[in-house]
Amino acid sequence: LQSPSPSPANVVSTKEDATAAFVPENPLTKMMKGMFNDETTADVCFEVCSAEGKDDDDGTKRAKTSTSFYAHRSILSGCAPMLAALFDAEDTGHMISAQISDVKPDIFQYMLGYVYGGSVPKEELMTHAKDIINAADKYSIVNLKLEAEAVYLNSTIFTVDNAMDNLLYADAKNCALLKETVLDFLADWNSTEAINNISFADFPLYTQDWITMTID
């Protein structure tokens, strides 16, 4: 008896795998990354001020310096509207600048690079997690904020001593996962000791009863 011939639906084609290496990837991501901080094509500029320098030998303060980062209105409008809003929409036709004084230059570079399709190395996320969360929260770069929050959670050892600080921080920056993790820690640690040893006085009144119920 002859075996029945396989139906076309059951035939596995290897042509797709064989040609995959020859099919180029969508070039958009590479193009976006290539436009990051490209002064020749940019139409806006961020002047990011560094912290005031230390005293010189004669006791005088060193002047603040700034770092320039070049960007494109069209990309900011689609990917980072709050950064785009720093520039007057009607002021076009020439390079215009906006000053950033509440984010360190290296943190701003990570954030703007992320807007252009880049990524922040995990080691840098671990080292600068809170600074990145702060900047991403202020300028609503949501995905970067979530990445930094996740790395912060995985690299932080929660204790009774730092639980309230982390809870207050999570509430201030609307970090839901961090808040949930701290509350779970308090509940698992020992609810009675947590209530007796941690002051909730500085926490917003509208959440104090809820916290007590959660860890009780």
GROMACS .gro file of N, CA and C in nm, residues 14-87:
model
  222
   14THR      N    1   1.041   2.532   0.413
   14THR     CA    2   1.162   2.585   0.476
   14THR      C    3   1.213   2.708   0.402
   15LYS      N    4   1.140   2.750   0.300
   15LYS     CA    5   1.188   2.864   0.221
   15LYS      C    6   1.196   2.990   0.305
   16GLU      N    7   1.098   3.009   0.393
   16GLU     CA    8   1.096   3.130   0.474
   16GLU      C    9   1.219   3.138   0.564
   17ASP      N   10   1.255   3.023   0.628
   17ASP     CA   11   1.372   3.021   0.714
   17ASP      C   12   1.499   3.041   0.633
   18ALA      N   13   1.503   2.983   0.515
   18ALA     CA   14   1.623   2.991   0.432
   18ALA      C   15   1.648   3.133   0.382
   19THR      N   16   1.541   3.209   0.365
   19THR     CA   17   1.558   3.344   0.310
   19THR      C   18   1.554   3.452   0.416
   20ALA      N   19   1.529   3.414   0.542
   20ALA     CA   20   1.513   3.514   0.647
   20ALA      C   21   1.636   3.603   0.659
   21ALA      N   22   1.755   3.545   0.643
   21ALA     CA   23   1.878   3.622   0.659
   21ALA      C   24   1.894   3.726   0.550
   22PHE      N   25   1.824   3.708   0.438
   22PHE     CA   26   1.840   3.799   0.325
   22PHE      C   27   1.733   3.909   0.324
   23VAL      N   28   1.636   3.898   0.415
   23VAL     CA   29   1.529   3.998   0.420
   23VAL      C   30   1.567   4.105   0.521
   24PRO      N   31   1.585   4.228   0.477
   24PRO     CA   32   1.627   4.332   0.571
   24PRO      C   33   1.517   4.367   0.669
   25GLU      N   34   1.559   4.410   0.790
   25GLU     CA   35   1.462   4.453   0.889
   25GLU      C   36   1.408   4.590   0.853
   26ASN      N   37   1.295   4.622   0.912
   26ASN     CA   38   1.239   4.755   0.892
   26ASN      C   39   1.341   4.859   0.936
   27PRO      N   40   1.381   4.950   0.850
   27PRO     CA   41   1.490   5.043   0.882
   27PRO      C   42   1.448   5.160   0.971
   28LEU      N   43   1.320   5.169   1.009
   28LEU     CA   44   1.273   5.285   1.082
   28LEU      C   45   1.347   5.304   1.214
   29THR      N   46   1.363   5.194   1.291
   29THR     CA   47   1.429   5.207   1.421
   29THR      C   48   1.571   5.258   1.406
   30LYS      N   49   1.643   5.203   1.309
   30LYS     CA   50   1.781   5.247   1.287
   30LYS      C   51   1.785   5.393   1.244
   31MET      N   52   1.689   5.433   1.161
   31MET     CA   53   1.684   5.571   1.116
   31MET      C   54   1.655   5.665   1.234
   32MET      N   55   1.562   5.624   1.319
   32MET     CA   56   1.528   5.707   1.436
   32MET      C   57   1.650   5.724   1.526
   33LYS      N   58   1.718   5.614   1.555
   33LYS     CA   59   1.836   5.622   1.641
   33LYS      C   60   1.942   5.711   1.578
   34GLY      N   61   1.953   5.704   1.444
   34GLY     CA   62   2.052   5.785   1.375
   34GLY      C   63   2.022   5.934   1.380
   35MET      N   64   1.896   5.969   1.402
   35MET     CA   65   1.857   6.110   1.409
   35MET      C   66   1.876   6.169   1.548
   36PHE      N   67   1.904   6.083   1.646
   36PHE     CA   68   1.921   6.131   1.784
   36PHE      C   69   2.037   6.230   1.793
   37ASN      N   70   2.007   6.347   1.847
   37ASN     CA   71   2.108   6.452   1.871
   37ASN      C   72   2.181   6.491   1.742
   38ASP      N   73   2.109   6.486   1.629
   38ASP     CA   74   2.167   6.522   1.499
   38ASP      C   75   2.142   6.670   1.474
   39GLU      N   76   2.243   6.750   1.494
   39GLU     CA   77   2.228   6.895   1.483
   39GLU      C   78   2.193   6.938   1.341
   40THR      N   79   2.239   6.864   1.241
   40THR     CA   80   2.219   6.906   1.102
   40THR      C   81   2.073   6.898   1.058
   41THR      N   82   1.995   6.809   1.117
   41THR     CA   83   1.854   6.796   1.077
   41THR      C   84   1.757   6.845   1.184
   42ALA      N   85   1.808   6.877   1.303
   42ALA     CA   86   1.722   6.915   1.414
   42ALA      C   87   1.665   7.056   1.394
   43ASP      N   88   1.551   7.081   1.460
   43ASP     CA   89   1.494   7.215   1.455
   43ASP      C   90   1.469   7.272   1.595
   44VAL      N   91   1.500   7.194   1.699
   44VAL     CA   92   1.491   7.244   1.836
   44VAL      C   93   1.612   7.195   1.914
   45CYS      N   94   1.639   7.266   2.023
   45CYS     CA   95   1.756   7.232   2.105
   45CYS      C   96   1.721   7.244   2.253
   46PHE      N   97   1.762   7.147   2.331
   46PHE     CA   98   1.748   7.152   2.477
   46PHE      C   99   1.882   7.192   2.536
   47GLU      N  100   1.881   7.297   2.617
   47GLU     CA  101   2.001   7.336   2.691
   47GLU      C  102   1.983   7.285   2.834
   48VAL      N  103   2.053   7.177   2.866
   48VAL     CA  104   2.036   7.110   2.995
   48VAL      C  105   2.146   7.155   3.089
   49CYS      N  106   2.106   7.223   3.195
   49CYS     CA  107   2.203   7.280   3.289
   49CYS      C  108   2.254   7.174   3.386
   50SER      N  109   2.382   7.177   3.411
   50SER     CA  110   2.439   7.089   3.513
   50SER      C  111   2.428   7.156   3.647
   51ALA      N  112   2.449   7.078   3.752
   51ALA     CA  113   2.445   7.134   3.887
   51ALA      C  114   2.557   7.234   3.905
   52GLU      N  115   2.534   7.330   3.994
   52GLU     CA  116   2.636   7.431   4.019
   52GLU      C  117   2.763   7.365   4.069
   53GLY      N  118   2.874   7.409   4.015
   53GLY     CA  119   3.002   7.348   4.048
   53GLY      C  120   3.045   7.373   4.191
   54LYS      N  121   3.145   7.300   4.234
   54LYS     CA  122   3.199   7.317   4.369
   54LYS      C  123   3.278   7.448   4.377
   55ASP      N  124   3.308   7.485   4.498
   55ASP     CA  125   3.385   7.607   4.518
   55ASP      C  126   3.525   7.591   4.462
   56ASP      N  127   3.576   7.699   4.400
   56ASP     CA  128   3.716   7.701   4.358
   56ASP      C  129   3.804   7.722   4.481
   57ASP      N  130   3.934   7.720   4.459
   57ASP     CA  131   4.028   7.736   4.570
   57ASP      C  132   4.010   7.870   4.641
   58ASP      N  133   3.965   7.971   4.565
   58ASP     CA  134   3.948   8.103   4.627
   58ASP      C  135   3.810   8.121   4.690
   59GLY      N  136   3.728   8.014   4.691
   59GLY     CA  137   3.599   8.019   4.756
   59GLY      C  138   3.483   8.060   4.666
   60THR      N  139   3.512   8.097   4.542
   60THR     CA  140   3.405   8.138   4.450
   60THR      C  141   3.338   8.016   4.389
   61LYS      N  142   3.208   8.033   4.359
   61LYS     CA  143   3.133   7.925   4.297
   61LYS      C  144   3.164   7.918   4.147
   62ARG      N  145   3.180   7.800   4.097
   62ARG     CA  146   3.195   7.784   3.954
   62ARG      C  147   3.059   7.804   3.886
   63ALA      N  148   3.062   7.866   3.770
   63ALA     CA  149   2.938   7.893   3.698
   63ALA      C  150   2.876   7.763   3.648
   64LYS      N  151   2.743   7.763   3.640
   64LYS     CA  152   2.675   7.648   3.586
   64LYS      C  153   2.708   7.633   3.438
   65THR      N  154   2.717   7.511   3.392
   65THR     CA  155   2.739   7.486   3.250
   65THR      C  156   2.616   7.415   3.195
   66SER      N  157   2.602   7.416   3.064
   66SER     CA  158   2.489   7.348   3.003
   66SER      C  159   2.536   7.260   2.888
   67THR      N  160   2.460   7.155   2.864
   67THR     CA  161   2.488   7.063   2.755
   67THR      C  162   2.373   7.071   2.655
   68SER      N  163   2.406   7.078   2.527
   68SER     CA  164   2.304   7.092   2.424
   68SER      C  165   2.264   6.955   2.369
   69PHE      N  166   2.133   6.936   2.355
   69PHE     CA  167   2.079   6.816   2.291
   69PHE      C  168   1.982   6.860   2.182
   70TYR      N  169   2.005   6.810   2.061
   70TYR     CA  170   1.926   6.853   1.946
   70TYR      C  171   1.815   6.750   1.918
   71ALA      N  172   1.701   6.801   1.875
   71ALA     CA  173   1.585   6.714   1.854
   71ALA      C  174   1.498   6.768   1.741
   72HIS      N  175   1.390   6.695   1.715
   72HIS     CA  176   1.301   6.727   1.603
   72HIS      C  177   1.158   6.740   1.655
   73ARG      N  178   1.094   6.849   1.621
   73ARG     CA  179   0.957   6.872   1.667
   73ARG      C  180   0.865   6.755   1.634
   74SER      N  181   0.874   6.705   1.512
   74SER     CA  182   0.782   6.601   1.467
   74SER      C  183   0.794   6.475   1.552
   75ILE      N  184   0.917   6.438   1.587
   75ILE     CA  185   0.939   6.319   1.669
   75ILE      C  186   0.892   6.344   1.812
   76LEU      N  187   0.924   6.460   1.867
   76LEU     CA  188   0.881   6.492   2.003
   76LEU      C  189   0.729   6.498   2.012
   77SER      N  190   0.665   6.554   1.911
   77SER     CA  191   0.519   6.566   1.913
   77SER      C  192   0.452   6.430   1.921
   78GLY      N  193   0.510   6.331   1.852
   78GLY     CA  194   0.450   6.198   1.852
   78GLY      C  195   0.491   6.111   1.969
   79CYS      N  196   0.614   6.128   2.016
   79CYS     CA  197   0.670   6.036   2.116
   79CYS      C  198   0.689   6.098   2.254
   80ALA      N  199   0.698   6.229   2.262
   80ALA     CA  200   0.720   6.295   2.391
   80ALA      C  201   0.652   6.432   2.390
   81PRO      N  202   0.519   6.433   2.391
   81PRO     CA  203   0.445   6.560   2.378
   81PRO      C  204   0.481   6.664   2.483
   82MET      N  205   0.514   6.621   2.604
   82MET     CA  206   0.545   6.718   2.709
   82MET      C  207   0.678   6.787   2.682
   83LEU      N  208   0.771   6.719   2.618
   83LEU     CA  209   0.895   6.785   2.577
   83LEU      C  210   0.867   6.878   2.459
   84ALA      N  211   0.782   6.835   2.367
   84ALA     CA  212   0.747   6.919   2.252
   84ALA      C  213   0.679   7.047   2.297
   85ALA      N  214   0.602   7.039   2.405
   85ALA     CA  215   0.526   7.154   2.453
   85ALA      C  216   0.615   7.264   2.510
   86LEU      N  217   0.743   7.236   2.531
   86LEU     CA  218   0.835   7.338   2.581
   86LEU      C  219   0.868   7.441   2.474
   87PHE      N  220   0.832   7.412   2.349
   87PHE     CA  221   0.863   7.501   2.239
   87PHE      C  222   0.734   7.562   2.183
   0.00000   0.00000   0.00000
